[in-house]
Short mmCIF file of N, CA and C in Angstrom, two decimals:
data_model
loop_
_atom_site.label_atom_id
_atom_site.label_comp_id
_atom_site.label_asym_id
_atom_site.label_seq_id
_atom_site.Cartn_x
_atom_site.Cartn_y
_atom_site.Cartn_z
N UNK A 1 14.92 14.63 -5.87
CA UNK A 1 14.13 13.56 -6.42
C UNK A 1 12.87 13.41 -5.58
N UNK A 2 11.71 13.37 -6.22
CA UNK A 2 10.43 13.39 -5.52
C UNK A 2 10.20 12.14 -4.68
N UNK A 3 10.74 10.99 -5.08
CA UNK A 3 10.44 9.76 -4.35
C UNK A 3 11.08 9.72 -2.98
N UNK A 4 12.02 10.59 -2.67
CA UNK A 4 12.66 10.52 -1.37
C UNK A 4 11.99 11.38 -0.32
N UNK A 5 10.99 12.13 -0.69
CA UNK A 5 10.32 13.01 0.27
C UNK A 5 9.27 12.24 1.04
N UNK A 6 9.11 12.56 2.31
CA UNK A 6 8.04 11.92 3.09
C UNK A 6 6.68 12.26 2.50
N UNK A 7 5.71 11.38 2.64
CA UNK A 7 4.40 11.58 2.03
C UNK A 7 3.72 12.89 2.38
N UNK A 8 3.94 13.41 3.58
CA UNK A 8 3.21 14.61 3.98
C UNK A 8 3.65 15.85 3.21
N UNK A 9 4.71 15.76 2.42
CA UNK A 9 5.21 16.92 1.72
C UNK A 9 4.67 17.04 0.30
N UNK A 10 3.72 16.23 -0.08
CA UNK A 10 3.14 16.26 -1.41
C UNK A 10 1.63 16.48 -1.34
N UNK A 11 1.07 16.90 -2.45
CA UNK A 11 -0.37 17.09 -2.52
C UNK A 11 -1.05 15.78 -2.85
N UNK A 12 -2.26 15.60 -2.35
CA UNK A 12 -3.04 14.41 -2.62
C UNK A 12 -3.78 14.59 -3.94
N UNK A 13 -3.54 13.72 -4.95
CA UNK A 13 -4.24 13.85 -6.21
C UNK A 13 -5.72 13.53 -6.10
N UNK A 14 -6.16 12.88 -5.01
CA UNK A 14 -7.57 12.56 -4.82
C UNK A 14 -8.31 13.68 -4.10
N UNK A 15 -7.60 14.67 -3.62
CA UNK A 15 -8.22 15.72 -2.81
C UNK A 15 -9.09 16.64 -3.67
N UNK A 16 -10.11 17.14 -3.05
CA UNK A 16 -10.96 18.13 -3.69
C UNK A 16 -10.19 19.44 -3.79
N UNK A 17 -10.51 20.26 -4.79
CA UNK A 17 -9.87 21.57 -4.88
C UNK A 17 -10.16 22.35 -3.62
N UNK A 18 -9.13 22.94 -3.04
CA UNK A 18 -9.28 23.73 -1.84
C UNK A 18 -9.28 22.92 -0.55
N UNK A 19 -9.09 21.62 -0.65
CA UNK A 19 -9.07 20.77 0.54
C UNK A 19 -7.68 20.88 1.18
N UNK A 20 -7.60 21.63 2.28
CA UNK A 20 -6.31 21.91 2.90
C UNK A 20 -5.76 20.72 3.68
N UNK A 21 -6.62 19.84 4.18
CA UNK A 21 -6.15 18.76 5.03
C UNK A 21 -5.48 17.63 4.24
N UNK A 22 -5.65 17.59 2.94
CA UNK A 22 -5.13 16.47 2.17
C UNK A 22 -3.85 16.82 1.44
N UNK A 23 -2.74 16.75 2.13
CA UNK A 23 -1.44 16.91 1.53
C UNK A 23 -0.76 15.55 1.58
N UNK A 24 -0.95 14.76 0.52
CA UNK A 24 -0.48 13.40 0.56
C UNK A 24 -0.42 12.83 -0.85
N UNK A 25 0.65 12.11 -1.15
CA UNK A 25 0.76 11.40 -2.42
C UNK A 25 1.01 9.94 -2.11
N UNK A 26 0.38 9.09 -2.84
CA UNK A 26 0.57 7.66 -2.64
C UNK A 26 1.68 7.14 -3.55
N UNK A 27 2.58 6.38 -2.95
CA UNK A 27 3.65 5.75 -3.70
C UNK A 27 3.43 4.26 -3.69
N UNK A 28 3.81 3.61 -4.76
CA UNK A 28 3.76 2.16 -4.87
C UNK A 28 5.06 1.69 -5.50
N UNK A 29 5.56 0.55 -5.06
CA UNK A 29 6.67 -0.06 -5.76
C UNK A 29 6.09 -0.76 -7.00
N UNK A 30 6.92 -1.02 -7.97
CA UNK A 30 6.43 -1.69 -9.19
C UNK A 30 5.79 -3.03 -8.85
N UNK A 31 6.40 -3.91 -8.01
CA UNK A 31 5.73 -5.17 -7.67
C UNK A 31 4.38 -4.96 -6.96
N UNK A 32 4.29 -3.94 -6.12
CA UNK A 32 3.03 -3.65 -5.44
C UNK A 32 1.96 -3.22 -6.44
N UNK A 33 2.33 -2.39 -7.39
CA UNK A 33 1.38 -1.96 -8.42
C UNK A 33 0.95 -3.14 -9.29
N UNK A 34 1.88 -4.04 -9.57
CA UNK A 34 1.53 -5.22 -10.38
C UNK A 34 0.58 -6.13 -9.62
N UNK A 35 0.78 -6.29 -8.31
CA UNK A 35 -0.17 -7.10 -7.51
C UNK A 35 -1.55 -6.48 -7.53
N UNK A 36 -1.63 -5.17 -7.37
CA UNK A 36 -2.94 -4.49 -7.38
C UNK A 36 -3.58 -4.62 -8.75
N UNK A 37 -2.79 -4.52 -9.82
CA UNK A 37 -3.32 -4.64 -11.17
C UNK A 37 -3.85 -6.05 -11.43
N UNK A 38 -3.13 -7.06 -10.96
CA UNK A 38 -3.59 -8.46 -11.11
C UNK A 38 -4.92 -8.65 -10.38
N UNK A 39 -5.05 -8.08 -9.18
CA UNK A 39 -6.30 -8.18 -8.44
C UNK A 39 -7.44 -7.51 -9.20
N UNK A 40 -7.18 -6.34 -9.76
CA UNK A 40 -8.17 -5.60 -10.52
C UNK A 40 -8.63 -6.42 -11.74
N UNK A 41 -7.68 -6.98 -12.47
CA UNK A 41 -8.03 -7.78 -13.65
C UNK A 41 -8.84 -9.02 -13.24
N UNK A 42 -8.44 -9.67 -12.14
CA UNK A 42 -9.19 -10.83 -11.65
C UNK A 42 -10.63 -10.46 -11.28
N UNK A 43 -10.79 -9.35 -10.59
CA UNK A 43 -12.13 -8.91 -10.20
C UNK A 43 -12.98 -8.60 -11.44
N UNK A 44 -12.39 -7.90 -12.40
CA UNK A 44 -13.13 -7.51 -13.61
C UNK A 44 -13.46 -8.70 -14.51
N UNK A 45 -12.52 -9.62 -14.65
CA UNK A 45 -12.69 -10.70 -15.65
C UNK A 45 -13.21 -12.01 -15.08
N UNK A 46 -13.08 -12.22 -13.77
CA UNK A 46 -13.53 -13.48 -13.20
C UNK A 46 -14.64 -13.29 -12.18
N UNK A 47 -14.35 -12.56 -11.09
CA UNK A 47 -15.29 -12.45 -9.99
C UNK A 47 -16.60 -11.76 -10.38
N UNK A 48 -16.49 -10.59 -10.99
CA UNK A 48 -17.70 -9.83 -11.29
C UNK A 48 -18.61 -10.57 -12.25
N UNK A 49 -18.11 -11.13 -13.38
CA UNK A 49 -19.00 -11.89 -14.26
C UNK A 49 -19.64 -13.09 -13.57
N UNK A 50 -18.89 -13.79 -12.71
CA UNK A 50 -19.42 -14.95 -12.00
C UNK A 50 -20.56 -14.54 -11.06
N UNK A 51 -20.35 -13.48 -10.28
CA UNK A 51 -21.37 -13.03 -9.33
C UNK A 51 -22.57 -12.45 -10.08
N UNK A 52 -22.32 -11.77 -11.19
CA UNK A 52 -23.42 -11.24 -12.00
C UNK A 52 -24.31 -12.38 -12.51
N UNK A 53 -23.70 -13.47 -12.95
CA UNK A 53 -24.48 -14.62 -13.42
C UNK A 53 -25.27 -15.24 -12.27
N UNK A 54 -24.66 -15.31 -11.09
CA UNK A 54 -25.36 -15.87 -9.92
C UNK A 54 -26.55 -14.99 -9.53
N UNK A 55 -26.38 -13.68 -9.60
CA UNK A 55 -27.47 -12.75 -9.25
C UNK A 55 -28.60 -12.88 -10.28
N UNK A 56 -28.24 -13.00 -11.55
CA UNK A 56 -29.27 -13.15 -12.60
C UNK A 56 -30.05 -14.45 -12.39
N UNK A 57 -29.36 -15.53 -12.05
CA UNK A 57 -30.03 -16.80 -11.82
C UNK A 57 -30.94 -16.72 -10.59
N UNK A 58 -30.48 -16.05 -9.55
CA UNK A 58 -31.29 -15.89 -8.35
C UNK A 58 -32.50 -15.01 -8.62
N UNK A 59 -32.33 -13.98 -9.45
CA UNK A 59 -33.45 -13.08 -9.78
C UNK A 59 -34.52 -13.82 -10.57
N UNK A 60 -34.10 -14.79 -11.36
CA UNK A 60 -35.06 -15.54 -12.18
C UNK A 60 -35.93 -16.48 -11.34
N UNK A 61 -35.56 -16.69 -10.09
CA UNK A 61 -36.32 -17.60 -9.22
C UNK A 61 -37.58 -16.97 -8.67
N UNK A 62 -37.76 -15.69 -8.88
CA UNK A 62 -38.99 -15.09 -8.42
C UNK A 62 -38.79 -13.98 -7.41
N UNK A 63 -39.57 -14.03 -6.32
CA UNK A 63 -39.63 -12.98 -5.31
C UNK A 63 -38.23 -12.63 -4.80
N UNK A 64 -37.78 -11.44 -5.13
CA UNK A 64 -36.43 -11.00 -4.77
C UNK A 64 -36.33 -10.53 -3.33
N UNK A 65 -37.43 -10.10 -2.74
CA UNK A 65 -37.39 -9.54 -1.39
C UNK A 65 -37.02 -10.58 -0.33
N UNK A 66 -37.34 -11.85 -0.58
CA UNK A 66 -37.03 -12.91 0.39
C UNK A 66 -36.05 -13.91 -0.16
N UNK A 67 -35.39 -13.57 -1.24
CA UNK A 67 -34.45 -14.48 -1.89
C UNK A 67 -33.04 -14.17 -1.36
N UNK A 68 -32.57 -14.99 -0.44
CA UNK A 68 -31.27 -14.76 0.20
C UNK A 68 -30.13 -14.77 -0.80
N UNK A 69 -30.18 -15.67 -1.79
CA UNK A 69 -29.12 -15.74 -2.79
C UNK A 69 -29.04 -14.42 -3.58
N UNK A 70 -30.21 -13.88 -3.93
CA UNK A 70 -30.24 -12.63 -4.68
C UNK A 70 -29.70 -11.47 -3.81
N UNK A 71 -30.17 -11.40 -2.58
CA UNK A 71 -29.75 -10.31 -1.67
C UNK A 71 -28.25 -10.39 -1.41
N UNK A 72 -27.76 -11.59 -1.11
CA UNK A 72 -26.32 -11.75 -0.87
C UNK A 72 -25.52 -11.44 -2.14
N UNK A 73 -26.00 -11.91 -3.27
CA UNK A 73 -25.30 -11.67 -4.55
C UNK A 73 -25.20 -10.19 -4.86
N UNK A 74 -26.28 -9.45 -4.65
CA UNK A 74 -26.26 -7.99 -4.90
C UNK A 74 -25.27 -7.32 -3.95
N UNK A 75 -25.26 -7.76 -2.70
CA UNK A 75 -24.31 -7.19 -1.73
C UNK A 75 -22.87 -7.48 -2.17
N UNK A 76 -22.61 -8.71 -2.56
CA UNK A 76 -21.26 -9.09 -3.03
C UNK A 76 -20.88 -8.29 -4.28
N UNK A 77 -21.82 -8.06 -5.17
CA UNK A 77 -21.56 -7.27 -6.38
C UNK A 77 -21.19 -5.83 -6.02
N UNK A 78 -21.86 -5.25 -5.04
CA UNK A 78 -21.52 -3.89 -4.58
C UNK A 78 -20.11 -3.86 -3.99
N UNK A 79 -19.77 -4.91 -3.21
CA UNK A 79 -18.42 -4.98 -2.63
C UNK A 79 -17.35 -5.08 -3.72
N UNK A 80 -17.60 -5.88 -4.73
CA UNK A 80 -16.65 -6.04 -5.84
C UNK A 80 -16.51 -4.71 -6.58
N UNK A 81 -17.62 -4.06 -6.87
CA UNK A 81 -17.58 -2.77 -7.58
C UNK A 81 -16.83 -1.72 -6.77
N UNK A 82 -17.04 -1.71 -5.46
CA UNK A 82 -16.35 -0.77 -4.59
C UNK A 82 -14.84 -1.02 -4.63
N UNK A 83 -14.44 -2.29 -4.56
CA UNK A 83 -13.01 -2.63 -4.61
C UNK A 83 -12.42 -2.30 -5.98
N UNK A 84 -13.16 -2.51 -7.05
CA UNK A 84 -12.68 -2.17 -8.39
C UNK A 84 -12.43 -0.67 -8.50
N UNK A 85 -13.39 0.13 -8.02
CA UNK A 85 -13.21 1.59 -8.05
C UNK A 85 -12.00 2.02 -7.21
N UNK A 86 -11.85 1.41 -6.05
CA UNK A 86 -10.71 1.71 -5.17
C UNK A 86 -9.39 1.42 -5.88
N UNK A 87 -9.27 0.22 -6.45
CA UNK A 87 -8.04 -0.17 -7.12
C UNK A 87 -7.74 0.72 -8.33
N UNK A 88 -8.77 1.02 -9.12
CA UNK A 88 -8.58 1.89 -10.28
C UNK A 88 -8.09 3.26 -9.85
N UNK A 89 -8.70 3.83 -8.82
CA UNK A 89 -8.31 5.15 -8.34
C UNK A 89 -6.88 5.13 -7.81
N UNK A 90 -6.54 4.11 -7.03
CA UNK A 90 -5.18 4.00 -6.48
C UNK A 90 -4.15 3.87 -7.60
N UNK A 91 -4.42 3.00 -8.55
CA UNK A 91 -3.45 2.80 -9.64
C UNK A 91 -3.33 4.02 -10.54
N UNK A 92 -4.44 4.72 -10.74
CA UNK A 92 -4.41 5.92 -11.60
C UNK A 92 -3.67 7.07 -10.95
N UNK A 93 -3.72 7.17 -9.63
CA UNK A 93 -3.14 8.34 -8.96
C UNK A 93 -1.81 8.07 -8.27
N UNK A 94 -1.41 6.82 -8.18
CA UNK A 94 -0.17 6.49 -7.47
C UNK A 94 1.05 6.83 -8.32
N UNK A 95 2.12 7.16 -7.63
CA UNK A 95 3.43 7.34 -8.26
C UNK A 95 4.16 6.01 -8.11
N UNK A 96 4.50 5.40 -9.25
CA UNK A 96 5.17 4.11 -9.24
C UNK A 96 6.68 4.35 -9.12
N UNK A 97 7.28 3.71 -8.11
CA UNK A 97 8.70 3.88 -7.86
C UNK A 97 9.40 2.55 -8.10
N UNK A 98 10.47 2.58 -8.86
CA UNK A 98 11.29 1.41 -9.08
C UNK A 98 12.53 1.56 -8.22
N UNK A 99 12.62 0.82 -7.10
CA UNK A 99 13.74 0.99 -6.17
C UNK A 99 15.12 0.86 -6.84
N UNK A 100 15.25 -0.03 -7.81
CA UNK A 100 16.55 -0.25 -8.43
C UNK A 100 17.05 0.98 -9.21
N UNK A 101 16.16 1.93 -9.47
CA UNK A 101 16.53 3.14 -10.20
C UNK A 101 16.92 4.29 -9.28
N UNK A 102 16.94 4.04 -7.98
CA UNK A 102 17.31 5.08 -7.01
C UNK A 102 18.77 5.47 -7.21
N UNK A 103 19.05 6.75 -7.34
CA UNK A 103 20.41 7.22 -7.58
C UNK A 103 21.23 7.32 -6.30
N UNK A 104 20.64 7.78 -5.21
CA UNK A 104 21.35 7.91 -3.93
C UNK A 104 21.12 6.64 -3.11
N UNK A 105 22.01 5.70 -3.25
CA UNK A 105 21.87 4.40 -2.59
C UNK A 105 22.49 4.37 -1.20
N UNK A 106 23.05 5.47 -0.77
CA UNK A 106 23.72 5.52 0.54
C UNK A 106 22.74 5.86 1.66
N UNK A 107 21.53 6.29 1.30
CA UNK A 107 20.55 6.66 2.33
C UNK A 107 19.25 5.92 2.08
N UNK A 108 18.41 5.89 3.10
CA UNK A 108 17.13 5.17 3.04
C UNK A 108 16.06 6.07 2.42
N UNK A 109 15.48 5.59 1.34
CA UNK A 109 14.36 6.26 0.69
C UNK A 109 13.27 5.21 0.45
N UNK A 110 12.17 5.65 -0.10
CA UNK A 110 11.07 4.75 -0.43
C UNK A 110 11.57 3.61 -1.31
N UNK A 111 11.20 2.39 -0.99
CA UNK A 111 11.58 1.23 -1.77
C UNK A 111 12.83 0.53 -1.28
N UNK A 112 13.56 1.14 -0.36
CA UNK A 112 14.80 0.53 0.14
C UNK A 112 14.50 -0.70 0.99
N UNK A 113 15.41 -1.66 0.93
CA UNK A 113 15.37 -2.79 1.83
C UNK A 113 16.47 -2.55 2.86
N UNK A 114 16.07 -2.43 4.11
CA UNK A 114 16.98 -2.00 5.17
C UNK A 114 17.15 -3.12 6.19
N UNK A 115 18.40 -3.41 6.52
CA UNK A 115 18.70 -4.35 7.59
C UNK A 115 18.98 -3.53 8.85
N UNK A 116 18.27 -3.86 9.92
CA UNK A 116 18.38 -3.11 11.18
C UNK A 116 18.83 -4.03 12.30
N UNK A 117 19.50 -3.42 13.26
CA UNK A 117 19.89 -4.16 14.47
C UNK A 117 19.34 -3.42 15.67
N UNK A 118 18.65 -4.16 16.56
CA UNK A 118 18.07 -3.50 17.74
C UNK A 118 19.08 -3.50 18.89
N UNK A 119 18.64 -3.00 20.03
CA UNK A 119 19.51 -2.86 21.20
C UNK A 119 20.06 -4.19 21.69
N UNK A 120 19.34 -5.29 21.43
CA UNK A 120 19.74 -6.61 21.89
C UNK A 120 20.60 -7.35 20.87
N UNK A 121 20.86 -6.72 19.73
CA UNK A 121 21.67 -7.34 18.69
C UNK A 121 20.89 -8.17 17.68
N UNK A 122 19.57 -8.20 17.82
CA UNK A 122 18.73 -8.94 16.89
C UNK A 122 18.60 -8.14 15.59
N UNK A 123 18.71 -8.83 14.47
CA UNK A 123 18.62 -8.18 13.16
C UNK A 123 17.29 -8.47 12.50
N UNK A 124 16.75 -7.45 11.86
CA UNK A 124 15.52 -7.58 11.08
C UNK A 124 15.72 -6.86 9.76
N UNK A 125 14.96 -7.29 8.77
CA UNK A 125 15.07 -6.69 7.44
C UNK A 125 13.68 -6.23 7.02
N UNK A 126 13.58 -4.97 6.57
CA UNK A 126 12.31 -4.42 6.12
C UNK A 126 12.50 -3.73 4.79
N UNK A 127 11.47 -3.79 3.96
CA UNK A 127 11.43 -2.96 2.76
C UNK A 127 10.43 -1.85 3.04
N UNK A 128 10.81 -0.61 2.73
CA UNK A 128 9.94 0.56 2.94
C UNK A 128 9.03 0.67 1.73
N UNK A 129 7.72 0.48 1.93
CA UNK A 129 6.74 0.48 0.84
C UNK A 129 5.57 1.40 1.16
N UNK A 130 4.64 1.51 0.23
CA UNK A 130 3.44 2.32 0.43
C UNK A 130 2.43 1.64 1.33
N UNK A 131 1.47 2.40 1.79
CA UNK A 131 0.46 1.87 2.73
C UNK A 131 -0.42 0.79 2.12
N UNK A 132 -0.49 0.74 0.79
CA UNK A 132 -1.30 -0.30 0.14
C UNK A 132 -0.55 -1.63 -0.01
N UNK A 133 0.73 -1.65 0.36
CA UNK A 133 1.55 -2.83 0.13
C UNK A 133 2.05 -3.48 1.41
N UNK A 134 1.68 -2.97 2.57
CA UNK A 134 2.29 -3.46 3.80
C UNK A 134 2.00 -4.94 4.04
N UNK A 135 3.01 -5.60 4.59
CA UNK A 135 2.94 -7.01 4.95
C UNK A 135 4.04 -7.22 5.99
N UNK A 136 3.74 -6.97 7.23
CA UNK A 136 4.75 -7.04 8.29
C UNK A 136 5.39 -8.41 8.35
N UNK A 137 4.60 -9.47 8.18
CA UNK A 137 5.16 -10.81 8.20
C UNK A 137 6.11 -11.05 7.04
N UNK A 138 5.85 -10.38 5.92
CA UNK A 138 6.70 -10.50 4.73
C UNK A 138 7.82 -9.49 4.70
N UNK A 139 7.94 -8.67 5.75
CA UNK A 139 9.04 -7.72 5.83
C UNK A 139 8.82 -6.42 5.07
N UNK A 140 7.57 -6.10 4.74
CA UNK A 140 7.27 -4.84 4.06
C UNK A 140 6.51 -3.94 5.02
N UNK A 141 7.10 -2.79 5.35
CA UNK A 141 6.45 -1.83 6.26
C UNK A 141 6.18 -0.53 5.53
N UNK A 142 5.19 0.16 5.98
CA UNK A 142 4.77 1.41 5.35
C UNK A 142 5.76 2.53 5.64
N UNK A 143 5.94 3.37 4.64
CA UNK A 143 6.76 4.57 4.80
C UNK A 143 6.12 5.48 5.84
N UNK A 144 4.83 5.29 6.11
CA UNK A 144 4.10 6.10 7.08
C UNK A 144 4.17 5.53 8.50
N UNK A 145 4.70 4.33 8.65
CA UNK A 145 4.80 3.72 9.99
C UNK A 145 5.86 4.43 10.80
N UNK A 146 5.83 4.26 12.13
CA UNK A 146 6.86 4.90 12.96
C UNK A 146 8.28 4.52 12.55
N UNK A 147 8.51 3.25 12.26
CA UNK A 147 9.85 2.84 11.83
C UNK A 147 10.18 3.39 10.45
N UNK A 148 9.22 3.33 9.52
CA UNK A 148 9.44 3.85 8.18
C UNK A 148 9.79 5.33 8.18
N UNK A 149 9.04 6.13 8.94
CA UNK A 149 9.33 7.57 9.02
C UNK A 149 10.69 7.84 9.64
N UNK A 150 11.03 7.09 10.68
CA UNK A 150 12.30 7.31 11.37
C UNK A 150 13.49 6.98 10.48
N UNK A 151 13.32 6.02 9.57
CA UNK A 151 14.44 5.57 8.74
C UNK A 151 14.72 6.46 7.54
N UNK A 152 13.74 7.23 7.10
CA UNK A 152 13.93 8.06 5.89
C UNK A 152 15.17 8.92 6.02
N UNK A 153 15.98 8.89 4.96
CA UNK A 153 17.20 9.69 4.82
C UNK A 153 18.36 9.26 5.74
N UNK A 154 18.22 8.13 6.41
CA UNK A 154 19.30 7.64 7.27
C UNK A 154 20.30 6.86 6.44
N UNK A 155 21.55 6.79 6.93
CA UNK A 155 22.64 6.08 6.25
C UNK A 155 23.07 4.89 7.09
N UNK A 156 23.91 4.03 6.50
CA UNK A 156 24.46 2.89 7.23
C UNK A 156 25.22 3.42 8.45
N UNK A 157 24.97 2.82 9.60
CA UNK A 157 25.62 3.23 10.85
C UNK A 157 24.80 4.20 11.68
N UNK A 158 23.79 4.84 11.07
CA UNK A 158 22.93 5.76 11.82
C UNK A 158 22.02 4.98 12.76
N UNK A 159 21.79 5.56 13.91
CA UNK A 159 20.85 4.98 14.88
C UNK A 159 19.63 5.87 14.96
N UNK A 160 18.48 5.24 15.12
CA UNK A 160 17.23 6.00 15.26
C UNK A 160 16.48 5.47 16.46
N UNK A 161 15.80 6.36 17.14
CA UNK A 161 14.94 5.96 18.25
C UNK A 161 13.52 6.02 17.72
N UNK A 162 12.83 4.90 17.83
CA UNK A 162 11.49 4.77 17.28
C UNK A 162 10.48 4.68 18.42
N UNK A 163 9.49 5.51 18.36
CA UNK A 163 8.40 5.49 19.35
C UNK A 163 7.31 4.62 18.77
N UNK A 164 7.16 3.44 19.36
CA UNK A 164 6.16 2.49 18.91
C UNK A 164 5.08 2.36 19.98
N UNK A 165 3.96 1.76 19.64
CA UNK A 165 2.93 1.52 20.66
C UNK A 165 3.45 0.66 21.81
N UNK A 166 4.38 -0.24 21.53
CA UNK A 166 4.94 -1.11 22.58
C UNK A 166 6.06 -0.45 23.35
N UNK A 167 6.38 0.78 23.03
CA UNK A 167 7.46 1.49 23.71
C UNK A 167 8.57 1.89 22.75
N UNK A 168 9.54 2.58 23.28
CA UNK A 168 10.64 3.06 22.45
C UNK A 168 11.66 1.97 22.21
N UNK A 169 12.31 2.05 21.03
CA UNK A 169 13.36 1.11 20.69
C UNK A 169 14.40 1.85 19.87
N UNK A 170 15.65 1.50 20.07
CA UNK A 170 16.72 2.09 19.28
C UNK A 170 17.16 1.09 18.23
N UNK A 171 17.19 1.52 16.98
CA UNK A 171 17.58 0.67 15.85
C UNK A 171 18.77 1.29 15.14
N UNK A 172 19.69 0.45 14.69
CA UNK A 172 20.85 0.91 13.94
C UNK A 172 20.77 0.35 12.54
N UNK A 173 21.00 1.21 11.54
CA UNK A 173 20.97 0.80 10.14
C UNK A 173 22.26 0.04 9.84
N UNK A 174 22.14 -1.22 9.43
CA UNK A 174 23.28 -2.08 9.14
C UNK A 174 23.55 -2.13 7.63
N UNK A 175 22.50 -2.18 6.83
CA UNK A 175 22.64 -2.31 5.39
C UNK A 175 21.46 -1.68 4.68
N UNK A 176 21.70 -1.11 3.51
CA UNK A 176 20.65 -0.52 2.67
C UNK A 176 20.83 -1.09 1.27
N UNK A 177 19.75 -1.67 0.74
CA UNK A 177 19.78 -2.20 -0.62
C UNK A 177 18.58 -1.70 -1.40
N UNK A 178 18.78 -1.57 -2.70
CA UNK A 178 17.71 -1.20 -3.63
C UNK A 178 17.66 -2.26 -4.70
N UNK A 179 16.79 -3.28 -4.51
CA UNK A 179 16.68 -4.39 -5.47
C UNK A 179 15.66 -4.08 -6.53
#
């Protein structure tokens, strides 16, 4: 099943032909893709028209070279357009994974919610998600993070040693769920 492979084992759909350095596929969970889609729709239907109207009003005031509202509005419009292109490209090229459809529920794959216990007995819960969905405070870590990479293909009871910027830590997989 393609969703269980680490990202480095796939080709990047955004890569130029012949680009050897780009072996990467982006994965998104369905909720992550829906959040990105909602942001895209909001930018297209609310933000961009509002800023466009503000820029038009500022342009009508005359000299554009010294008109701060016009200059700022054009800059904001470029930022919105850049974000729209980014979101469209990500959504068009991402592989959407529905964790609840995972057939091998005994091991950790993309989309799994994993309960871990550290050396001191403290428990934490993380969902393994794509790099566009990370929220450490919300318990979503990237499949590309040190912990995410170490957990791939592990089963309940397996221990992993994770090399983090703050030092090494040993974590034991307590529970794996696919909601």
